[in-house]
mmCIF file of C-alpha atoms and ligand atoms in Angstrom:
data_model
loop_
_atom_site.group_PDB
_atom_site.id
_atom_site.type_symbol
_atom_site.label_atom_id
_atom_site.label_comp_id
_atom_site.label_asym_id
_atom_site.label_seq_id
_atom_site.Cartn_x
_atom_site.Cartn_y
_atom_site.Cartn_z
ATOM 1 C CA MET A 1 55.426 105.475 154.393
ATOM 2 C CA ALA A 2 56.560 102.153 155.306
ATOM 3 C CA ALA A 3 59.324 101.702 152.449
ATOM 4 C CA LEU A 4 61.095 104.951 152.898
ATOM 5 C CA LYS A 5 61.767 104.105 156.760
ATOM 6 C CA ALA A 6 65.304 103.852 157.613
ATOM 7 C CA CYS A 7 66.488 104.882 154.295
ATOM 8 C CA SER A 8 69.142 107.216 153.234
ATOM 9 C CA ALA A 9 68.185 109.617 150.527
ATOM 10 C CA LEU A 10 69.586 112.519 148.521
ATOM 11 C CA VAL A 11 67.658 115.202 147.277
ATOM 12 C CA THR A 12 68.916 117.956 144.438
ATOM 13 C CA GLY A 13 67.812 121.733 144.891
ATOM 14 C CA ALA A 14 66.845 120.850 148.380
ATOM 15 C CA ASN A 15 66.614 124.369 149.791
ATOM 16 C CA ARG A 16 63.061 125.745 148.315
ATOM 17 C CA GLY A 17 60.112 124.850 146.468
ATOM 18 C CA LEU A 18 59.308 121.049 145.986
ATOM 19 C CA GLY A 19 62.837 119.863 147.148
ATOM 20 C CA LEU A 20 62.742 121.553 150.374
ATOM 21 C CA GLU A 21 59.089 119.886 150.992
ATOM 22 C CA MET A 22 60.891 116.877 150.306
ATOM 23 C CA VAL A 23 62.843 116.974 152.981
ATOM 24 C CA LYS A 24 60.501 117.593 155.635
ATOM 25 C CA GLN A 25 58.435 114.711 154.346
ATOM 26 C CA LEU A 26 61.280 112.257 154.105
ATOM 27 C CA LEU A 27 61.943 113.383 158.004
ATOM 28 C CA GLU A 28 58.353 112.696 158.623
ATOM 29 C CA ALA A 29 58.702 109.540 157.071
ATOM 30 C CA HIS A 30 61.543 108.732 159.319
ATOM 31 C CA CYS A 31 64.184 108.195 156.563
ATOM 32 C CA SER A 32 67.319 107.861 158.577
ATOM 33 C CA ASN A 33 69.855 109.690 156.450
ATOM 34 C CA ILE A 34 68.461 112.741 154.281
ATOM 35 C CA PHE A 35 71.518 114.612 152.186
ATOM 36 C CA ALA A 36 69.855 117.766 151.393
ATOM 37 C CA ALA A 37 71.822 119.155 148.737
ATOM 38 C CA CYS A 38 71.908 122.609 147.353
ATOM 39 C CA ARG A 39 74.322 125.021 145.226
ATOM 40 C CA ASP A 40 74.649 127.571 147.889
ATOM 41 C CA PRO A 41 73.779 125.790 151.403
ATOM 42 C CA ASP A 42 75.376 129.156 153.257
ATOM 43 C CA GLY A 43 73.321 131.807 150.909
ATOM 44 C CA PRO A 44 70.048 133.491 151.735
ATOM 45 C CA ASN A 45 67.764 131.201 149.691
ATOM 46 C CA SER A 46 69.046 128.309 152.044
ATOM 47 C CA GLU A 47 67.917 129.789 155.321
ATOM 48 C CA ALA A 48 64.996 127.836 155.920
ATOM 49 C CA LEU A 49 66.573 124.417 155.129
ATOM 50 C CA ARG A 50 69.519 125.326 157.409
ATOM 51 C CA GLU A 51 67.101 126.051 160.425
ATOM 52 C CA LEU A 52 65.409 122.470 159.623
ATOM 53 C CA ALA A 53 68.843 120.917 159.320
ATOM 54 C CA LYS A 54 69.837 122.617 162.645
ATOM 55 C CA LYS A 55 66.883 120.854 164.349
ATOM 56 C CA HIS A 56 67.569 117.408 163.060
ATOM 57 C CA PRO A 57 71.507 116.826 163.815
ATOM 58 C CA GLY A 58 72.628 113.494 162.358
ATOM 59 C CA VAL A 59 69.448 113.241 160.434
ATOM 60 C CA ILE A 60 69.555 116.078 157.786
ATOM 61 C CA TYR A 61 73.161 116.569 156.385
ATOM 62 C CA LEU A 62 73.530 119.816 153.997
ATOM 63 C CA VAL A 63 75.566 119.000 150.943
ATOM 64 C CA LYS A 64 76.967 121.755 148.548
ATOM 65 C CA LEU A 65 76.180 120.482 144.932
ATOM 66 C CA ASP A 66 75.569 122.947 141.860
ATOM 67 C CA VAL A 67 74.247 120.102 139.548
ATOM 68 C CA ALA A 68 75.371 122.250 136.366
ATOM 69 C CA ASP A 69 79.170 121.940 137.754
ATOM 70 C CA PRO A 70 80.861 118.387 136.856
ATOM 71 C CA CYS A 71 83.470 119.142 139.826
ATOM 72 C CA SER A 72 80.811 120.157 142.620
ATOM 73 C CA ILE A 73 78.842 116.832 141.661
ATOM 74 C CA LYS A 74 82.084 115.060 142.170
ATOM 75 C CA GLU A 75 82.956 116.665 145.091
ATOM 76 C CA SER A 76 79.706 116.134 146.762
ATOM 77 C CA ALA A 77 79.479 112.351 145.845
ATOM 78 C CA LYS A 78 83.112 112.137 147.847
ATOM 79 C CA LYS A 79 81.514 113.654 150.853
ATOM 80 C CA VAL A 80 78.370 111.925 150.825
ATOM 81 C CA GLY A 81 79.897 108.556 150.247
ATOM 82 C CA PHE A 82 82.311 108.721 153.312
ATOM 83 C CA LEU A 83 78.998 109.738 155.364
ATOM 84 C CA LEU A 84 76.955 106.637 154.045
ATOM 85 C CA GLY A 85 78.882 103.963 155.047
ATOM 86 C CA LYS A 86 78.322 100.240 154.268
ATOM 87 C CA ASN A 87 74.748 100.366 153.326
ATOM 88 C CA GLY A 88 74.967 102.877 150.439
ATOM 89 C CA LEU A 89 72.288 105.194 148.971
ATOM 90 C CA ASN A 90 68.639 103.974 148.726
ATOM 91 C CA LEU A 91 67.035 107.037 146.995
ATOM 92 C CA LEU A 92 68.339 109.651 144.598
ATOM 93 C CA VAL A 93 65.807 112.319 143.688
ATOM 94 C CA ASN A 94 67.186 114.495 140.916
ATOM 95 C CA ASN A 95 64.793 117.449 141.536
ATOM 96 C CA ALA A 96 66.861 120.528 140.482
ATOM 97 C CA ALA A 97 65.788 122.051 137.556
ATOM 98 C CA VAL A 98 65.638 125.865 135.877
ATOM 99 C CA LEU A 99 63.060 127.283 133.532
ATOM 100 C CA PRO A 100 63.894 130.388 131.455
ATOM 101 C CA GLN A 101 60.543 131.726 130.199
ATOM 102 C CA LYS A 102 61.780 131.835 126.741
ATOM 103 C CA THR A 103 59.947 130.961 123.379
ATOM 104 C CA MET A 104 61.212 129.398 120.422
ATOM 105 C CA LEU A 105 61.708 132.650 118.873
ATOM 106 C CA THR A 106 63.413 134.246 121.736
ATOM 107 C CA THR A 107 65.620 131.605 123.399
ATOM 108 C CA THR A 108 69.474 132.092 123.395
ATOM 109 C CA VAL A 109 72.332 129.613 122.677
ATOM 110 C CA GLU A 110 73.086 130.284 126.514
ATOM 111 C CA ASP A 111 69.308 129.753 127.509
ATOM 112 C CA MET A 112 69.548 126.337 125.710
ATOM 113 C CA GLN A 113 72.985 125.393 126.987
ATOM 114 C CA ASN A 114 72.285 126.398 130.945
ATOM 115 C CA THR A 115 68.997 124.783 130.764
ATOM 116 C CA PHE A 116 70.361 121.431 129.502
ATOM 117 C CA ASN A 117 73.346 121.595 131.968
ATOM 118 C CA THR A 118 71.017 121.956 134.850
ATOM 119 C CA ASN A 119 68.186 119.721 133.680
ATOM 120 C CA VAL A 120 69.801 116.877 131.450
ATOM 121 C CA ILE A 121 73.483 116.805 131.958
ATOM 122 C CA GLY A 122 73.260 117.588 135.435
ATOM 123 C CA PRO A 123 71.272 114.560 136.526
ATOM 124 C CA LEU A 124 73.110 112.097 134.264
ATOM 125 C CA PHE A 125 76.351 112.896 136.056
ATOM 126 C CA VAL A 126 74.481 113.096 139.567
ATOM 127 C CA ILE A 127 73.389 109.555 138.635
ATOM 128 C CA ARG A 128 77.191 108.422 137.586
ATOM 129 C CA GLU A 129 78.997 109.945 140.360
ATOM 130 C CA TYR A 130 76.451 108.216 143.025
ATOM 131 C CA LEU A 131 75.850 104.943 141.005
ATOM 132 C CA PRO A 132 78.413 102.937 143.524
ATOM 133 C CA TYR A 133 76.284 104.098 146.314
ATOM 134 C CA LEU A 134 73.218 103.090 144.799
ATOM 135 C CA ARG A 135 74.879 99.744 143.804
ATOM 136 C CA THR A 136 75.935 98.927 147.218
ATOM 137 C CA ALA A 137 72.250 99.821 148.616
ATOM 138 C CA ALA A 138 70.889 97.367 146.117
ATOM 139 C CA LYS A 139 73.224 94.466 147.064
ATOM 140 C CA ALA A 140 73.281 95.368 150.913
ATOM 141 C CA LYS A 141 69.284 94.624 150.715
ATOM 142 C CA GLY A 142 70.013 90.913 149.742
ATOM 143 C CA LYS A 143 66.513 90.313 148.277
ATOM 144 C CA PRO A 144 65.366 90.291 144.636
ATOM 145 C CA GLY A 145 63.034 92.996 143.197
ATOM 146 C CA MET A 146 63.193 96.769 143.049
ATOM 147 C CA SER A 147 61.938 99.154 145.495
ATOM 148 C CA CYS A 148 62.752 102.686 146.982
ATOM 149 C CA ASP A 149 64.186 101.136 149.964
ATOM 150 C CA LYS A 150 66.472 99.091 148.098
ATOM 151 C CA ALA A 151 67.956 101.716 145.306
ATOM 152 C CA ALA A 152 66.018 103.851 143.097
ATOM 153 C CA VAL A 153 66.462 106.913 140.797
ATOM 154 C CA ILE A 154 63.755 109.494 140.706
ATOM 155 C CA ASN A 155 63.714 111.896 138.109
ATOM 156 C CA ILE A 156 61.320 114.941 138.649
ATOM 157 C CA SER A 157 59.838 115.460 135.539
ATOM 158 C CA THR A 158 56.914 117.676 133.876
ATOM 159 C CA ASP A 159 53.917 117.334 131.897
ATOM 160 C CA ALA A 160 55.360 119.847 129.517
ATOM 161 C CA ALA A 161 58.004 117.131 128.827
ATOM 162 C CA SER A 162 55.379 115.093 126.989
ATOM 163 C CA MET A 163 55.176 114.886 123.307
ATOM 164 C CA SER A 164 51.721 114.197 123.170
ATOM 165 C CA ILE A 165 50.563 116.759 125.816
ATOM 166 C CA MET A 166 52.800 119.696 125.235
ATOM 167 C CA PRO A 167 50.806 120.685 122.021
ATOM 168 C CA VAL A 168 47.700 120.965 123.902
ATOM 169 C CA LEU A 169 48.893 122.166 127.097
ATOM 170 C CA LYS A 170 47.671 125.711 128.290
ATOM 171 C CA GLU A 171 51.202 127.415 128.857
ATOM 172 C CA PRO A 172 51.120 129.890 131.640
ATOM 173 C CA PHE A 173 54.621 130.897 130.486
ATOM 174 C CA PRO A 174 56.920 130.268 127.747
ATOM 175 C CA LEU A 175 58.569 126.566 128.234
ATOM 176 C CA PHE A 176 60.633 126.023 124.919
ATOM 177 C CA PRO A 177 64.191 125.420 126.706
ATOM 178 C CA TYR A 178 62.542 123.620 129.594
ATOM 179 C CA SER A 179 60.440 121.344 127.688
ATOM 180 C CA ILE A 180 62.622 120.281 125.333
ATOM 181 C CA SER A 181 65.356 119.633 128.364
ATOM 182 C CA LYS A 182 62.490 117.704 130.324
ATOM 183 C CA ALA A 183 62.086 115.573 127.227
ATOM 184 C CA GLY A 184 65.833 114.807 127.291
ATOM 185 C CA LEU A 185 65.680 113.841 131.027
ATOM 186 C CA ASN A 186 62.820 111.339 130.169
ATOM 187 C CA MET A 187 64.939 109.818 127.723
ATOM 188 C CA LEU A 188 67.610 109.817 130.286
ATOM 189 C CA THR A 189 65.228 107.753 132.541
ATOM 190 C CA ILE A 190 64.923 105.563 129.653
ATOM 191 C CA TYR A 191 68.573 104.574 129.158
ATOM 192 C CA THR A 192 69.103 104.750 133.189
ATOM 193 C CA ALA A 193 66.219 102.371 133.477
ATOM 194 C CA ARG A 194 67.787 100.055 130.651
ATOM 195 C CA ASP A 195 71.308 100.009 131.850
ATOM 196 C CA LEU A 196 70.663 99.733 135.851
ATOM 197 C CA LYS A 197 68.328 96.720 135.205
ATOM 198 C CA ALA A 198 70.868 94.149 135.943
ATOM 199 C CA ASP A 199 71.542 96.154 139.483
ATOM 200 C CA GLU A 200 68.078 95.959 140.169
ATOM 201 C CA ILE A 201 68.103 99.708 140.642
ATOM 202 C CA LEU A 202 64.779 101.549 139.904
ATOM 203 C CA CYS A 203 64.176 104.380 137.846
ATOM 204 C CA ILE A 204 61.404 106.484 136.995
ATOM 205 C CA SER A 205 60.067 109.830 135.743
ATOM 206 C CA ILE A 206 57.663 111.604 137.734
ATOM 207 C CA HIS A 207 55.257 114.715 136.921
ATOM 208 C CA PRO A 208 54.631 116.445 140.418
ATOM 209 C CA GLY A 209 51.517 118.330 139.189
ATOM 210 C CA TRP A 210 51.287 122.149 138.380
ATOM 211 C CA VAL A 211 52.423 123.695 141.994
ATOM 212 C CA ARG A 212 52.718 126.925 143.635
ATOM 213 C CA THR A 213 56.570 127.551 143.864
ATOM 214 C CA ASP A 214 58.847 130.041 142.485
ATOM 215 C CA MET A 215 58.571 127.961 139.472
ATOM 216 C CA GLY A 216 55.242 127.015 139.262
ATOM 217 C CA GLY A 217 53.660 130.745 140.417
ATOM 218 C CA ASP A 218 50.709 131.422 142.424
ATOM 219 C CA LYS A 219 47.917 130.523 140.171
ATOM 220 C CA ALA A 220 48.950 126.916 140.170
ATOM 221 C CA PRO A 221 46.213 124.666 141.557
ATOM 222 C CA ILE A 222 47.973 122.741 143.990
ATOM 223 C CA ASP A 223 50.454 123.611 147.049
ATOM 224 C CA ALA A 224 54.167 122.036 147.597
ATOM 225 C CA ARG A 225 52.830 119.730 150.597
ATOM 226 C CA GLU A 226 50.019 117.902 148.374
ATOM 227 C CA SER A 227 52.058 117.606 145.600
ATOM 228 C CA VAL A 228 55.123 116.044 147.255
ATOM 229 C CA GLN A 229 52.540 113.592 149.587
ATOM 230 C CA GLY A 230 51.495 112.314 146.260
ATOM 231 C CA VAL A 231 54.915 112.207 145.005
ATOM 232 C CA MET A 232 55.808 110.263 148.033
ATOM 233 C CA ARG A 233 53.195 107.945 148.187
ATOM 234 C CA VAL A 234 54.149 107.032 144.696
ATOM 235 C CA ILE A 235 57.794 106.671 145.522
ATOM 236 C CA ASP A 236 56.924 104.434 148.577
ATOM 237 C CA SER A 237 54.670 102.029 146.381
ATOM 238 C CA LEU A 238 57.216 101.440 143.461
ATOM 239 C CA THR A 239 58.160 98.171 142.381
ATOM 240 C CA GLU A 240 59.539 96.487 139.377
ATOM 241 C CA LYS A 241 56.321 96.901 137.605
ATOM 242 C CA GLN A 242 56.867 100.811 137.316
ATOM 243 C CA HIS A 243 60.584 100.470 136.411
ATOM 244 C CA GLY A 244 61.241 102.819 133.532
ATOM 245 C CA ALA A 245 57.859 104.469 133.632
ATOM 246 C CA PHE A 246 56.666 107.956 133.427
ATOM 247 C CA LEU A 247 54.262 108.529 136.367
ATOM 248 C CA ASP A 248 52.313 111.641 137.882
ATOM 249 C CA TYR A 249 52.060 112.437 141.391
ATOM 250 C CA SER A 250 48.704 110.344 141.648
ATOM 251 C CA GLY A 251 50.377 107.360 140.593
ATOM 252 C CA LYS A 252 48.713 107.590 137.043
ATOM 253 C CA THR A 253 50.755 106.815 133.599
ATOM 254 C CA MET A 254 51.886 109.696 131.609
ATOM 255 C CA PRO A 255 51.924 109.153 128.103
ATOM 256 C CA TRP A 256 55.751 109.971 126.816
HETATM 257 P P1 NDP B 1 61.757 126.090 142.115
HETATM 258 O O1 NDP B 1 62.133 127.137 141.014
HETATM 259 O O2 NDP B 1 61.091 126.730 143.355
HETATM 260 O O3 NDP B 1 63.284 125.755 142.722
HETATM 261 C C1 NDP B 1 64.099 124.952 142.042
HETATM 262 C C2 NDP B 1 65.372 124.414 142.692
HETATM 263 O O4 NDP B 1 66.282 123.905 141.592
HETATM 264 C C3 NDP B 1 65.730 125.360 143.914
HETATM 265 O O5 NDP B 1 66.289 124.684 144.845
HETATM 266 C C4 NDP B 1 67.282 125.775 143.021
HETATM 267 O O6 NDP B 1 68.020 126.345 143.843
HETATM 268 C C5 NDP B 1 67.693 124.448 142.322
HETATM 269 N N1 NDP B 1 68.506 124.659 141.582
HETATM 270 C C6 NDP B 1 68.537 125.382 140.186
HETATM 271 N N2 NDP B 1 69.627 125.099 139.446
HETATM 272 C C7 NDP B 1 70.077 124.449 140.120
HETATM 273 C C8 NDP B 1 71.998 124.279 140.291
HETATM 274 N N3 NDP B 1 72.509 124.204 139.021
HETATM 275 N N4 NDP B 1 72.456 123.271 140.882
HETATM 276 C C9 NDP B 1 71.423 122.989 142.207
HETATM 277 N N5 NDP B 1 70.347 123.421 142.370
HETATM 278 C C10 NDP B 1 69.770 123.901 141.487
HETATM 279 O O7 NDP B 1 61.253 124.611 141.424
HETATM 280 P P2 NDP B 1 59.858 123.819 142.008
HETATM 281 O O8 NDP B 1 60.537 123.333 143.272
HETATM 282 O O9 NDP B 1 58.625 124.023 141.560
HETATM 283 O O10 NDP B 1 60.495 122.595 141.113
HETATM 284 C C11 NDP B 1 61.112 121.211 141.590
HETATM 285 C C12 NDP B 1 61.279 120.406 140.187
HETATM 286 O O11 NDP B 1 59.656 120.091 139.853
HETATM 287 C C13 NDP B 1 61.839 120.792 139.145
HETATM 288 O O12 NDP B 1 62.448 119.466 138.455
HETATM 289 C C14 NDP B 1 60.597 121.292 138.109
HETATM 290 O O13 NDP B 1 61.222 121.021 136.794
HETATM 291 C C15 NDP B 1 59.569 120.313 138.209
HETATM 292 N N6 NDP B 1 58.189 120.594 138.365
HETATM 293 C C16 NDP B 1 57.622 121.706 139.040
HETATM 294 C C17 NDP B 1 56.400 122.153 138.716
HETATM 295 C C18 NDP B 1 55.648 123.004 139.142
HETATM 296 O O14 NDP B 1 54.428 123.474 138.738
HETATM 297 N N7 NDP B 1 56.505 123.795 140.230
HETATM 298 C C19 NDP B 1 55.731 121.464 137.453
HETATM 299 C C20 NDP B 1 56.331 120.531 136.645
HETATM 300 C C21 NDP B 1 57.532 119.833 137.126
HETATM 301 P P3 NDP B 1 68.715 127.943 144.090
HETATM 302 O O15 NDP B 1 67.805 128.367 145.251
HETATM 303 O O16 NDP B 1 70.194 127.790 144.145
HETATM 304 O O17 NDP B 1 68.263 128.506 142.723
#
């Protein structure tokens, strides 16, 4: 994980599942500043993250961040900006998401709105609020091209967002609001990639595989460690050639 060494990274939804595993593996990769963002850092769902942060003071910083709340995003960005200093933020991982198990016939207005707030609108405003720090990092690197040790936005997507995969996917549970919101997240990747190209800030969507977490359930074929090892390998190897791509955790290109 050469490129991730000495980087600064922020992961949303870092208190459990894939987000927590990402924090662990960023630590193993010797990332120097890891901002582990979650909506309730003092709550019972964040105990494992708190324990980890306690063991690594000055490396892991707990950040209160509810991605469905624009004020919380703004507040978090102010605090992280203060800690970041002149080198900016190299890596932003939009990982937090929700999956209400609803079909086209059972979903409610609230299900659709809450899912979009967390899975699409949240990532958009997280990118916008943290953009000054990503720009600072991209400039501070002082070399052309794109990479995760310069500045990158990684949107955690899913195969269920793919227009061509979804119709043939054997759904373990109803994915209606989730799939549609993640397809929206993929379009956010396309826009971000286009609009941040001039700043040389890399942006991709990545499918982490079907993983045994609270969201993926216990029938999923891979565990969080295997998924995140793949995701980290892909992130570490990114260049401008993958800018705007939709990849999976093995690096394979996914169909939109
Ligand atoms: P989990 O359900 O295990 O964890 C979800 C995380 O998102 C939790 O940390 C949760 O925090 C957080 N979260 C939810 N809403 C908010 C919010 N409003 N603000 C901040 N954090 C929030 O999911 P996974 O770890 O499995 O999923 C991680 C990512 O991977 C997601 O983007 C998911 O869509 C994607 N993915 C997962 C797959 C799988 O099989 N597991 C398959 C494909 C994609 P809290 O504890 O506070 O609820």
